[in-house]
Each structure stands twice: as C-alpha cells, then as structure tokens.
XYZ file of C-alpha atoms in Angstrom:
576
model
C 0.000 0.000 0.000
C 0.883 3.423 -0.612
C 0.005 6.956 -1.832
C 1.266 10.398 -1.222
C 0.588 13.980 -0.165
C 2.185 17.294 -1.781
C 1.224 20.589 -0.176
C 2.761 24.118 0.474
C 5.574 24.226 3.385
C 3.276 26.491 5.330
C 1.201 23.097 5.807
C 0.001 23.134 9.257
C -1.651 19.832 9.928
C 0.899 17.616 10.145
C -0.148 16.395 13.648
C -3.610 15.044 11.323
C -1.147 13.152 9.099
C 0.794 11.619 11.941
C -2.651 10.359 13.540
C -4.023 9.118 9.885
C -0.548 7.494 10.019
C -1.307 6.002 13.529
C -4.729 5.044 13.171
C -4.083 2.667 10.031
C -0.261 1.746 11.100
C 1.222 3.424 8.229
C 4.946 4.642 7.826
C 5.601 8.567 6.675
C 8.318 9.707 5.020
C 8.307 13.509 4.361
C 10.615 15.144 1.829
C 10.758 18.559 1.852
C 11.476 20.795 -1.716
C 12.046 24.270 -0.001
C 13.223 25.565 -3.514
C 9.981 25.375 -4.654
C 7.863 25.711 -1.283
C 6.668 22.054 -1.693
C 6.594 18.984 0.828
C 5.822 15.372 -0.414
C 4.267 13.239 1.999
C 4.367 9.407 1.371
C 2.563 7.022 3.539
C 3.652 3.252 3.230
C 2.251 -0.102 4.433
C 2.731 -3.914 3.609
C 4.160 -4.353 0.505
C 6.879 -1.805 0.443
C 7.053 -2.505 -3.497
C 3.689 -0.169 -4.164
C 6.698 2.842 -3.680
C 9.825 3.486 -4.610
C 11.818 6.852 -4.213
C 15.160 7.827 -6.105
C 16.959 10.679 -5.108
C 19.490 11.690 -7.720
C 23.074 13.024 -7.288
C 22.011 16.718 -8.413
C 18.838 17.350 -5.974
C 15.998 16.035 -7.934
C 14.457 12.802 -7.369
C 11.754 9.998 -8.769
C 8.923 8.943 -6.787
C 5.810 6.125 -7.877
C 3.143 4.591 -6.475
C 1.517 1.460 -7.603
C 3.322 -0.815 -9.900
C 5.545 0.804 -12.415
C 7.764 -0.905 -15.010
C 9.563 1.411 -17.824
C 11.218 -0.191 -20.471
C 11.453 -3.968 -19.487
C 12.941 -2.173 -15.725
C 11.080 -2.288 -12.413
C 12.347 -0.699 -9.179
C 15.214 2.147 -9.180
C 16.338 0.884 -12.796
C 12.598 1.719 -14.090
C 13.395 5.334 -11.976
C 16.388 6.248 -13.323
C 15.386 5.547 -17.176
C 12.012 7.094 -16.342
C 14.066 10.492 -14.855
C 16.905 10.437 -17.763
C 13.906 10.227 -20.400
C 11.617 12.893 -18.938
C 14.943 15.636 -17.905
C 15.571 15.096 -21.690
C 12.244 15.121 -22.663
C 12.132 11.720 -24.796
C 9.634 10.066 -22.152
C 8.039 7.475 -23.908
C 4.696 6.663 -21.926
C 3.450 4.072 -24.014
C 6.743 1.687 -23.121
C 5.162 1.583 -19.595
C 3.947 -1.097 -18.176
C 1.474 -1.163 -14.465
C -0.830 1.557 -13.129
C 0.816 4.294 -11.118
C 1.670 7.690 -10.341
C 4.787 8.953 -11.030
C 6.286 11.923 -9.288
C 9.100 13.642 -10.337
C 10.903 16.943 -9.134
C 13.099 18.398 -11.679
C 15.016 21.819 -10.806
C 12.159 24.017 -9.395
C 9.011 21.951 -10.558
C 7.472 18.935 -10.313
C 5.861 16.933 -12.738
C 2.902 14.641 -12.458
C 2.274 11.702 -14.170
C -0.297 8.689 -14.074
C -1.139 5.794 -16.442
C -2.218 6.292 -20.036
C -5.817 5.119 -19.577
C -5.794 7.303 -16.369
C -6.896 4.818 -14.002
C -4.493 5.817 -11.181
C -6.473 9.093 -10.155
C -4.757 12.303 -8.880
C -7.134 13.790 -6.240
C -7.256 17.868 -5.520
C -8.976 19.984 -2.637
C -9.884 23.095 -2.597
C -7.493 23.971 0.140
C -4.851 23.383 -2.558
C -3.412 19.499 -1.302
C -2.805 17.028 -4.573
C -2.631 13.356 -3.612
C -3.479 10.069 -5.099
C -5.923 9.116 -1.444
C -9.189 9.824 -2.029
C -9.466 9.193 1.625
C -6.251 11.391 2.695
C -8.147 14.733 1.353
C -11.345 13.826 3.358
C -9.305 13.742 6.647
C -7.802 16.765 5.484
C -10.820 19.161 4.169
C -12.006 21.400 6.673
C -15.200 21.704 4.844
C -16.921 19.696 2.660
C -20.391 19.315 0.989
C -21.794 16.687 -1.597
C -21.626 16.969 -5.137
C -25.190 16.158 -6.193
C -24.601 14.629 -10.093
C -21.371 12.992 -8.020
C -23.699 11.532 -5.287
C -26.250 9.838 -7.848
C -23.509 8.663 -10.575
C -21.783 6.347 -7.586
C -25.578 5.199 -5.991
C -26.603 4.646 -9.748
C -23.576 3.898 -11.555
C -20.844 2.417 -8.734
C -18.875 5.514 -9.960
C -18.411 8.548 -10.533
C -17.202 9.982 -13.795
C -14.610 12.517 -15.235
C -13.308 15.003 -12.586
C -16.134 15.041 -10.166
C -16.164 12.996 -6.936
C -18.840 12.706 -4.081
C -17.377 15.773 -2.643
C -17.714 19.191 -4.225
C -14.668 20.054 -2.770
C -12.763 17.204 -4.155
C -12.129 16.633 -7.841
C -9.669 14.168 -9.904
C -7.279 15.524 -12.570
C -8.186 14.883 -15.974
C -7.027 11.449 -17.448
C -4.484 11.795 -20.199
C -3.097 14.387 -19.171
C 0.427 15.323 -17.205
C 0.738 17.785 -15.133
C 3.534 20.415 -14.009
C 3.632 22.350 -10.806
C 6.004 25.257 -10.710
C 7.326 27.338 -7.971
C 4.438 29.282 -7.804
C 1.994 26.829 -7.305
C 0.718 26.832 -10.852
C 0.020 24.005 -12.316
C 0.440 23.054 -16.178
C -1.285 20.725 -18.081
C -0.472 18.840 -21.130
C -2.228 16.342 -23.513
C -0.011 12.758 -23.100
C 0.821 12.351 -27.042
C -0.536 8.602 -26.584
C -4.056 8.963 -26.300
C -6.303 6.113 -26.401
C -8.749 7.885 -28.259
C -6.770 7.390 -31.120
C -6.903 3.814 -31.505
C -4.730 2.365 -34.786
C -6.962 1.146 -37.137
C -7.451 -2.604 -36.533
C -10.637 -3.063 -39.331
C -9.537 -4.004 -42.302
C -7.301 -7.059 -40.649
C -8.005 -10.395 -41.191
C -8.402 -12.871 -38.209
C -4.575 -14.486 -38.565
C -3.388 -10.606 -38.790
C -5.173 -9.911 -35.548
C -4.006 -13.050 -33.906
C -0.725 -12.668 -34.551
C -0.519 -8.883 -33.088
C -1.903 -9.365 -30.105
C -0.254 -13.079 -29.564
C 2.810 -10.863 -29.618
C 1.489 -8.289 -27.254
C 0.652 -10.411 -24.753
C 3.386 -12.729 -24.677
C 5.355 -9.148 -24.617
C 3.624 -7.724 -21.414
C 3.431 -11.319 -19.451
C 7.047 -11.513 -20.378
C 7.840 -8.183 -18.893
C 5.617 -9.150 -15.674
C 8.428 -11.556 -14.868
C 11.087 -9.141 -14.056
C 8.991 -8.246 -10.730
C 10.292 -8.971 -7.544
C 9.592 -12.805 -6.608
C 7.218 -13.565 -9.668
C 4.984 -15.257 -7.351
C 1.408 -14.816 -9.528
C -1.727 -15.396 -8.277
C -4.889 -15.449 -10.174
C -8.443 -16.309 -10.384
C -9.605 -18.813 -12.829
C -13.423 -19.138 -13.438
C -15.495 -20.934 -16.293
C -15.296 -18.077 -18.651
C -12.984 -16.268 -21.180
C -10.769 -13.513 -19.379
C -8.852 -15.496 -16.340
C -8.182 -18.465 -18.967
C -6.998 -15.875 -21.144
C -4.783 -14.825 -18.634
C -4.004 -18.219 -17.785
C -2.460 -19.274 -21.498
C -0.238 -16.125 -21.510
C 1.464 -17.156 -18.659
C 1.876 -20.513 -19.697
C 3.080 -19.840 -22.409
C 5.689 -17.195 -21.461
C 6.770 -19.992 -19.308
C 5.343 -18.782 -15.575
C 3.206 -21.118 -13.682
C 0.534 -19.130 -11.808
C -1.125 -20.153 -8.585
C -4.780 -20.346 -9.144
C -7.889 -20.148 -7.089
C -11.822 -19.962 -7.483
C -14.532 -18.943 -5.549
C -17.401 -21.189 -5.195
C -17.918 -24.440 -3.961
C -16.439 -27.635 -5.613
C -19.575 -28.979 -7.168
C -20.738 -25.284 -8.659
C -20.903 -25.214 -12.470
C -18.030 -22.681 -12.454
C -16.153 -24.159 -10.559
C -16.124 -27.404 -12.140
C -15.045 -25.871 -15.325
C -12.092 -24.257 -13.799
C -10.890 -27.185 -11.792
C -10.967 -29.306 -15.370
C -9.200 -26.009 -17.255
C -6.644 -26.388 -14.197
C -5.768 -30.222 -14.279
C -5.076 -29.867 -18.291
C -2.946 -27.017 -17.371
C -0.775 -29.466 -14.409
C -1.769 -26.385 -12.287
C -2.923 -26.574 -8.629
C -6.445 -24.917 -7.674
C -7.433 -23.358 -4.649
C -11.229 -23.032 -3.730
C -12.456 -20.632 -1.949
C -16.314 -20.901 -0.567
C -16.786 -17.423 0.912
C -19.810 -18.700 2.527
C -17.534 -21.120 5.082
C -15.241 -18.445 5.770
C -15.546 -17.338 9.220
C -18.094 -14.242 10.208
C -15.706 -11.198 11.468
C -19.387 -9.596 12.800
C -18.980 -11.932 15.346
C -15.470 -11.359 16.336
C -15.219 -7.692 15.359
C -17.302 -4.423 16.214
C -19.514 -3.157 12.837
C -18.073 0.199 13.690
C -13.988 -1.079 13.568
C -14.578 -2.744 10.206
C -16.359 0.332 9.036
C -13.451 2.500 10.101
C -11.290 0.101 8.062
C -12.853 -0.327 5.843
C -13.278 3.333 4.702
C -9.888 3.327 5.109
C -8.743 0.357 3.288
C -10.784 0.796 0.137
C -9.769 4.763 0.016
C -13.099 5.667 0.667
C -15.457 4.096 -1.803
C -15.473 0.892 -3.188
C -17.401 0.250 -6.492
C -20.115 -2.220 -4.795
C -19.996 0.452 -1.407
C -17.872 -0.366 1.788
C -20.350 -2.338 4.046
C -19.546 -6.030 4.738
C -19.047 -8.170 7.314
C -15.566 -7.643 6.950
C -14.845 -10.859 4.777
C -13.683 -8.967 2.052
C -10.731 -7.283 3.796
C -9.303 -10.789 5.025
C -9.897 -12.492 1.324
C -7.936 -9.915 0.040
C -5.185 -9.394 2.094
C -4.779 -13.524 1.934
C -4.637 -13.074 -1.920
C -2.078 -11.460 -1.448
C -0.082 -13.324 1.183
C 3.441 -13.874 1.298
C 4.072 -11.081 -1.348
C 2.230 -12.901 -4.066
C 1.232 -10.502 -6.886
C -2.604 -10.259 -7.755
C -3.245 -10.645 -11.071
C -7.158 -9.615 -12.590
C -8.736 -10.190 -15.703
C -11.225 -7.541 -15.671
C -12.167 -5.658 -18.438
C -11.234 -8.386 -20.744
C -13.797 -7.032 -22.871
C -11.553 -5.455 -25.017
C -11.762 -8.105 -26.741
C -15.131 -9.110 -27.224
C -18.483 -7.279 -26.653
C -19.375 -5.127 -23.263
C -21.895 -2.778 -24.689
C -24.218 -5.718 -26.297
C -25.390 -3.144 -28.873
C -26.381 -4.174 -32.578
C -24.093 -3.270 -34.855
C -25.044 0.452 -35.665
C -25.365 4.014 -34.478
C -26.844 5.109 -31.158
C -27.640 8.444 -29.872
C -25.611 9.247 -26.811
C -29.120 9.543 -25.304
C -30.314 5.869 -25.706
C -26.756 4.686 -24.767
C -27.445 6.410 -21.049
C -30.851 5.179 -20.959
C -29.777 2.109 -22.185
C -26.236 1.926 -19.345
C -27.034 4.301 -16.580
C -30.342 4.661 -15.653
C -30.824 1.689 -13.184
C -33.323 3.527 -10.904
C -36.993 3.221 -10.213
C -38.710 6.970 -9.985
C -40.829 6.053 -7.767
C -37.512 6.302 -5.620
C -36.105 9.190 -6.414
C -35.709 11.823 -4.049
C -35.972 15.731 -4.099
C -32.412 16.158 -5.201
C -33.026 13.722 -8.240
C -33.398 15.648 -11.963
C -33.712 12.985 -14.512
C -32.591 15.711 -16.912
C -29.651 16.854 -15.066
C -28.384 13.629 -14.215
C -28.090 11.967 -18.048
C -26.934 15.387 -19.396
C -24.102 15.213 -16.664
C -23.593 12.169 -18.151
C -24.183 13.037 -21.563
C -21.087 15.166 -21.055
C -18.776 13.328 -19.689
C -19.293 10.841 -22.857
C -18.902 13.544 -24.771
C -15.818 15.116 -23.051
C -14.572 11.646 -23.374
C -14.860 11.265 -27.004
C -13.824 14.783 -27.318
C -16.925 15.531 -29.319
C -20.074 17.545 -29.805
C -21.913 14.704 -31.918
C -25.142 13.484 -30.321
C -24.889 10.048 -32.336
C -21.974 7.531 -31.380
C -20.723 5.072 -33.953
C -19.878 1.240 -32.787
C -16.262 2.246 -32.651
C -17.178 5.459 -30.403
C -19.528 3.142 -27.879
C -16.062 -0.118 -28.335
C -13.797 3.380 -26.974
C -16.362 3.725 -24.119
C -15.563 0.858 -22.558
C -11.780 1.018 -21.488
C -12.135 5.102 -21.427
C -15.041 5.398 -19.756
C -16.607 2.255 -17.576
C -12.419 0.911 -17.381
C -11.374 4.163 -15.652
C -13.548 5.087 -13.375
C -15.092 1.607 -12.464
C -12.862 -0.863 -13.216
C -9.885 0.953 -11.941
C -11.235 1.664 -8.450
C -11.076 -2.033 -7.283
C -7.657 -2.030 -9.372
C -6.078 0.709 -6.790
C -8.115 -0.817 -3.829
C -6.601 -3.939 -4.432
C -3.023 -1.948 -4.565
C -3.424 -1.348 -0.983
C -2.666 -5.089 -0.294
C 0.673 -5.304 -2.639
C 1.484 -5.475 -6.545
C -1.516 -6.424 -8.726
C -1.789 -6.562 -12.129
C -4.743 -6.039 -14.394
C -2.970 -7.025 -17.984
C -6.107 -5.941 -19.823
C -5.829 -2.260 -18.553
C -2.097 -2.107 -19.763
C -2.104 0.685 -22.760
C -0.400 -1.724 -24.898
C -3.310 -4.305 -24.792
C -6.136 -1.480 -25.032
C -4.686 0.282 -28.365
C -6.610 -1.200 -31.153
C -9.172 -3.063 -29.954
C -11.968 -0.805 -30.332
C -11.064 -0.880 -34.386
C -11.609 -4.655 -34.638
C -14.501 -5.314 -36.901
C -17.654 -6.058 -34.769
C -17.870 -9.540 -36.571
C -14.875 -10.865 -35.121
C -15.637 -9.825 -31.272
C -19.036 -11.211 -31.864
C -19.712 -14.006 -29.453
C -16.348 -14.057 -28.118
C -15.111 -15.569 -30.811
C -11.807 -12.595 -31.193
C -10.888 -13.802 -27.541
C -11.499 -17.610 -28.066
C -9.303 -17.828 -30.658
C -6.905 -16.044 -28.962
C -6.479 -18.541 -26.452
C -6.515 -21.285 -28.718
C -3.587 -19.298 -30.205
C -1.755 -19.009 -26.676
C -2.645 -22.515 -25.365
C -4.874 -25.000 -27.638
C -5.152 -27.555 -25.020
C -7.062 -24.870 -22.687
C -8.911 -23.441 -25.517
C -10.291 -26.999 -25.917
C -11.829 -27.115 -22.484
C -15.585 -26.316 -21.653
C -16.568 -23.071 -20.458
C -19.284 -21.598 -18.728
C -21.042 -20.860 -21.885
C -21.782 -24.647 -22.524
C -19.133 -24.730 -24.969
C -15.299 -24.817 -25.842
C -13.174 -22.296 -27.226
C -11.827 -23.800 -30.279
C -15.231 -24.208 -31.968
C -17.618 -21.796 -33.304
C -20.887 -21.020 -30.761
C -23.378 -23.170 -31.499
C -26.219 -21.753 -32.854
C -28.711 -22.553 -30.149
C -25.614 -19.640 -27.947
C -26.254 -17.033 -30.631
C -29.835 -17.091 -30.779
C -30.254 -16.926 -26.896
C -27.690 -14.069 -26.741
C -29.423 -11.860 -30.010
C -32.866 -12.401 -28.162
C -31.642 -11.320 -24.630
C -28.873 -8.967 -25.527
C -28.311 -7.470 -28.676
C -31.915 -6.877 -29.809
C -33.348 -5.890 -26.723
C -35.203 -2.344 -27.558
C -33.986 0.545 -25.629
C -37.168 1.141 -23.775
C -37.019 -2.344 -22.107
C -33.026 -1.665 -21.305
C -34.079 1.280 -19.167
C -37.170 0.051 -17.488
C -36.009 -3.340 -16.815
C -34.378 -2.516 -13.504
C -37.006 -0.827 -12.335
C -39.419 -3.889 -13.475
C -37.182 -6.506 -11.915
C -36.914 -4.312 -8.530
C -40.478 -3.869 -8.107
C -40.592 -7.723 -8.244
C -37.987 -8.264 -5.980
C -38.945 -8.307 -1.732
C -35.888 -6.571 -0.391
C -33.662 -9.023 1.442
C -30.677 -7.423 2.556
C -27.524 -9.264 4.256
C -27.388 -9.178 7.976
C -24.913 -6.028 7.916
C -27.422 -3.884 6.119
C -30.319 -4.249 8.406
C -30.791 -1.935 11.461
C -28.922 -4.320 14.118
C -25.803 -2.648 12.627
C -26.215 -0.215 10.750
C -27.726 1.823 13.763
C -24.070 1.884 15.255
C -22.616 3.086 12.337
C -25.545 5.795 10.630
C -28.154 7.829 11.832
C -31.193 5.512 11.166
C -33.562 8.237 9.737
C -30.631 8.996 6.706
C -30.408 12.449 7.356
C -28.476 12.936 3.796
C -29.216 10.062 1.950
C -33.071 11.005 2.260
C -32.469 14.327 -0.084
C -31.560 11.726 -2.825
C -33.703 8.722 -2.141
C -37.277 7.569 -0.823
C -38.260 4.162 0.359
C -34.552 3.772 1.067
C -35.170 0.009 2.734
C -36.738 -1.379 -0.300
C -33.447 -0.387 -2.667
C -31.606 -3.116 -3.759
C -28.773 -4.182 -1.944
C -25.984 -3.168 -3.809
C -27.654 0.263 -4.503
C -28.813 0.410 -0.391
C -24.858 -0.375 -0.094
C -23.595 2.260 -1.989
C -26.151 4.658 -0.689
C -25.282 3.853 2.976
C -21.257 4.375 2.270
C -22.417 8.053 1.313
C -24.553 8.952 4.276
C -21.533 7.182 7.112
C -18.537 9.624 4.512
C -21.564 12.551 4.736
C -21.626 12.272 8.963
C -18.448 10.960 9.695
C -16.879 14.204 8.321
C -19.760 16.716 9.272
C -20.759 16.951 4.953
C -22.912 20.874 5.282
C-alpha cells in the first residue's frame, strides 16, 4: 500500500497526518522541496514494493506509487530511465507497463504523471493538497459538501465519472493528461501524445493478422511481468474467457501461476475451472466465501467500518459495508508477497456494450447503461434531466466531441475510457493497498486497437477464443461456462439466446427493466445492512441520503450499499 501527499511548506496539519498514520499503522516519510515551497508526503504499508523513491546526485528525485515498469525495468532501474527520459524530454509513456503515479521533481518543478488510460487518479482539494488518497483529502478538508450529479452517478452507476467525486470540494485531474507544478503553485497541463482515443486502425485485418498482433502483445507484457520482484502470480480462474486468457499467456511465457476460485467444488463454475486447471498441471485453490468465518462476530460493525473506509480509500465500487470478509480475502490473496493478477475488463476483446451493430444516440446509450433507478424512488435532489446530461457530457468530453450520435467504434472506446477508468480501476487501486496487482487488460499496450476490430470478429467471443486457442490449444479446448469450448464456433442454439436477450433488446425495455425486476424483488438485505448494525454506524432516519432517495429500505442491496457508504462519509466528516 501506498500513496502520497504534496502541499505548500506552510502546511500546518501535520499532527492530522501523523494520527491518519497512527490510526491505520502506516509509515511517513516527508521530503521537503524548499526551492519550490513544496513537501511530499508518502505514507507506506505492507508491501513496500507499491513505492519506490530515487533521489538523484544533483537534488531532484523519482517517486511512484503502484506498480511501475519502464522499459522492461522495475524498481530504481525503471526510476532512473524514467528520470533520464523525462529531464531530456524523450519520455516514452506508451513503453510503460502497471498503473501508477509517477512523481518527479526536476530543478524548481514537479511533474505529475499517471497511467495512459488514467486509471491511477490524482485527487485535488480546494485547500490546494494534490494526492493520489481519495481518503487522505477527506481527513484533510475542513469543509466539505456533496456533489449532487457525483452523489447519484456512484448510488446509480458504482462511480463517478470525469473530474467530479462525491465531494464538491474534491475533484480528480483529468485522465491523459500530465501535469507540471512550478514554484508558484501553478500548475500546467499537457495532452499525453498517446491517447487512447486514437486507436490504430485494426478493421480491415483479417483474423490471422489480428491473432498474430496481439499473440505478440501479450506474450510481450506477461514476459515483462516476470522481471517483478519474486514472480509469485496469483490469479483467479473461473469458467469463462478472461482469467483463462490470462491463464495461457502465462503458460506460455513460461510462468506457472497459482490459481484459485470462488465457489464451492460442485458449482458449475467451478467445475469448469478445476478441469481447465488439471489440463494445465496447475494446482487450484477453492475458496467458498460462505464457510469463511463471520468477522461480525469477532469484530465491532463500527472497527470494520473504520477500516474499511480506510482500506478501500473511501469508496469501493459495490460500497464499503460487509461483514468484513472482504478485507481478510484480500489481504490472503495477497499473502506472502504474491502478486494479484485480474482479468477484468477483458472485454476489449469481445463485446461489453451488447449493442447491434449500428449508431446510437448518446441519449439511448445512457438510458440504455445508466439509468438503473426506479422513480418512484427518487428523491428531491433527483433531476432525470440533469443527471443523463451530466452524463451526456462526460461521454462527450470523453470522445472529445459535440456529436449526439456515437458510432460502434465510439460506444467499443467507451468501454476502457469510460466504464475501465472510473469503475474498473477503483477495485484495481483498492486492491493496490494489499501489494502489486496486475490487471494485464488495462495495460495501454493491450487497449490500443481493440476498439477498431470489426464487430464480426468480437461477436460471441469468438476474437478472444481464438486467442487462447492461439496461446494454449489444449485450454482453448476445455468447456466453459457458456456450454461450450473455445476452439469451436458457438453453437447456434448460444447465438440465438444471446441476439434475443442482448443485442436486440429495444432501448425502452433496457431502461425500465431494472425498475421492473426491482419492483418484483422483496428486499432481502444481508445481515450487515439491516438496522442491528447499521444503527451503530448511521443515523437511522438517513439524514443525507433522504435528499436523494425515498423508500430507502426497499433499494436493492448493492444500490442500499452504496447509498449507505455516502450517508456514514456525509456524517463521519460533518458533509454541510
């Protein structure tokens, strides 16, 4: 775990930072840049390789947070290229490999770096602090109020999008962008010169073509993956494309993974992923969450809230409130300095959006993506006008565009730029806070491309299947989930079932449906959402959450989760 802190010298809360520090048995190491009237704060815990620091022979020095590779290097090799490139401007961003922050002081200013698909966010107050803890600045803010189109994107959405947060006092830098923060306190900003919107054109490629490209690209970033400290992997495997995916490129850059799935051993998934694991010679771990032990009983609600709204930086995309299971499944992940590796947003490669083939107006893509909400339980705060044209423009910001109508390559872009960086990446830094982790699929070089491949070829999965039977034909050969293997074509009975349910499905039913299914649905929440403990945690009436939502107890529970996470942030720091 790890993530920093730069503010003016005149910083007078330092005690705060030292009790922060305390409270969550964190180490602080405070470098001070009088030059330029800047300190850098940067808090470490467990895995010491989330940060590194390189101070160089003339006064300047290299910071990152996360897991940073530059040019096949890790650790103070990957800081001293990193530092040589950008003093001589010849930085090449795209030969990166991880999801960081980098932070670098060079004479009298720093400079500010993150990811190319701008997943590792760079928070700033009002009073002026930058850091990458979400959770740091709301410790820190001596006011602090809710952003309204903030409050109902992360209920809604699990999210929020663009710069906003859930505090209007709180806001993200822009994604690809860099930033540079003089003596002054100004700050610069700077397009990167690799932007994923501009995606190589991948549509005129034949199947072999494509195969061959990204064969190469993954056997290049797995092979790179090896030159972190201990190579000890660990990864999920489940019954469907993305983990075996992940699976084959290890194998066959020549790294044996240790594998687990959650479920128990006579589950459908499970069974898939054991057989996918014996072809492989691979060992499988199972883990039934429902036998693991409950912490409510050997824990106060209010101590696992505390950590947990620590641990997860303040929000989590499914909300904070458990019964503190979560915390101890991750942290054994990650045991014995094994490095997590995810295969979310393996989409890329196939279908998320399960769109036909055609234009949509940005309009039908929201109601059709982000309007899971019944008005019936809306509150005062809620504009239904408001809230999609908040959204409209942060699709359109995205896009960089003033069009109304989105082609299939604009809504394939979507995906890693909009529901990968904001959504995706939150449990990708949350899982950070337990050591290195590694989402391959959110690596720049993996992205570029993808959202060019002809919609045929994604279509079913079958761009993704044949990738692994590229990688690794004896896994491809295995069952999946779907009821069939990846080295055949769906069977037709698959692609009639998914047109019907997916693709076809008329916008009107894509917005309603939530709102159909949860007026079907008796709310029946998990013990830690129910007043026995909640009422130790919130006040029971929702004095916030109330402006924003009716008939709270009959919200589904992962929207009820969510919603609860705000109203504990909104009296836990005293929200106006």
């Amino acid at each position: 775990m790890s993530f920093y802190l730069i503010v003016n010298q005149a910083f007078t809360k330092i005690a705060k930072l030292k009790q922060v520090a305390i409270k969550n048995d964190l180490a602080i190491q405070q470098y001070d840049f009088t030059d330029i009237d800047k300190t850098l704060f940067l808090f470490t815990a467990n895995s010491s390789e989330t940060a590194h620091y390189l101070k160089l022979d003339n006064g300047d020095c290299i910071c990152t947070v996360g897991t940073f590779m530059y040019k096949g290097y890790y650790g103070n090799q990957a800081l001293q290229s990193a530092y040589q490139d950008i003093s001589a401007q010849q930085f090449k961003h795209q030969e990166c490999i991880g999801h960081y922050n980098i932070i670098i002081k060079i004479q009298q200013k720093i400079h500010l770096y993150t990811d190319l698909l701008g997943a590792w966010k760079i928070y700033q107050s009002a009073q002026g602090e930058i850091s990458s803890s979400f959770y740091l600045l709301l410790e820190l803010q001596d006011k602090l109020s809710l952003n309204i189109q903030g409050v109902y994107e992360y209920i809604l959405n699990g999210c929020t999008l663009g710069e906003k947060t859930i505090a209007q006092e709180i806001n993200s830098l822009p994604a690809e962008q860099t930033y540079i923060i003089d003596q002054h306190g100004n700050i610069t900003r700077t397009d990167v010169s690799h932007s994923l919107l501009n995606q190589e054109n991948n549509q005129q490629k034949n199947m072999e073509e494509l195969l061959d490209d990204y064969s190469e690209r993954l056997k290049n970033v797995f092979t790179q993956y090896q030159q972190l400290p201990n190579s000890q992997f660990r990864s999920a495997l489940s019954g469907g494309f993305d983990s075996r995916l992940i699976l084959a490129s290890f194998l066959k850059t020549g790294t044996q993974p240790k594998l687990y799935v959650y479920g128990k051993e006579t589950d459908a998934d499970v069974v898939v992923a054991k057989n996918v694991a014996e072809v492989a010679g691979l060992n499988l771990d199972f883990i039934d969450k429902s036998k693991l032990p409950n912490q409510l009983e050997q824990q106060s609600f209010a101590d696992i809230m505390e950590r947990n709204l620590f641990i997860y930086d303040g929000l989590s995309y499914d909300g904070i409130v458990d019964n503190g299971n979560d915390y101890y499944d991750r942290l054994n992940r990650s045991a014995n300095d094994k490095i997590l590796v995810n295969g979310s947003v393996g989409e890329i490669f196939r279908h998320f959006y399960y769109l036909s083939n055609c234009n949509i107006s940005i309009d039908d893509f929201i109601k059709s993506f982000h309007c899971r909400y019944d008005h019936q339980k809306m509150g005062d705060q809620f504009n239904e006008d408001e809230y999609r044209q908040g959204i409209k423009q942060e699709i359109q910001k995205t896009l960089k565009t003033e069009q109304t109508l989105l082609s299939r390559e604009q809504v394939e872009k979507l995906y890693p730029l909009l529901r990968a960086r904001y959504w995706s990446a939150k449990d990708m830094t949350n899982n950070h806070r337990f050591g290195l982790a590694l989402y391959p699929f959110m690596e720049y070089q993996l992205i570029q491309g993808t959202s060019t491949i002809s919609f045929n070829k994604k279509l079913y999965g079958r761009f993704e299947a044949q990738l692994i039977n590229s990688l690794a034909p004896e896994l491809a050969a295995c069952n999946s989930d779907y009821g069939f293997a990846f080295n055949t074509e769906p069977p037709a009975k698959y692609k009639l079932k998914t047109q019907l349910l997916t693709y076809q499905r008329p916008v009107w039913l894509r917005k309603n449906m939530y709102a159909f299914k949860n007026k079907r649905q008796t709310a029946n929440p998990p013990e830690y959402l129910t007043d026995k403990y909640l009422k130790d945690v919130i006040n029971a009436q929702y004095p916030y959450m109330t402006q924003y939502f009716k008939q709270i107890s009959t919200l589904d529970n992962e929207t009820l989760n969510r919603l609860v996470t705000i109203e504990y942030i909104a009296e836990k720091y005293n929200f106006s």
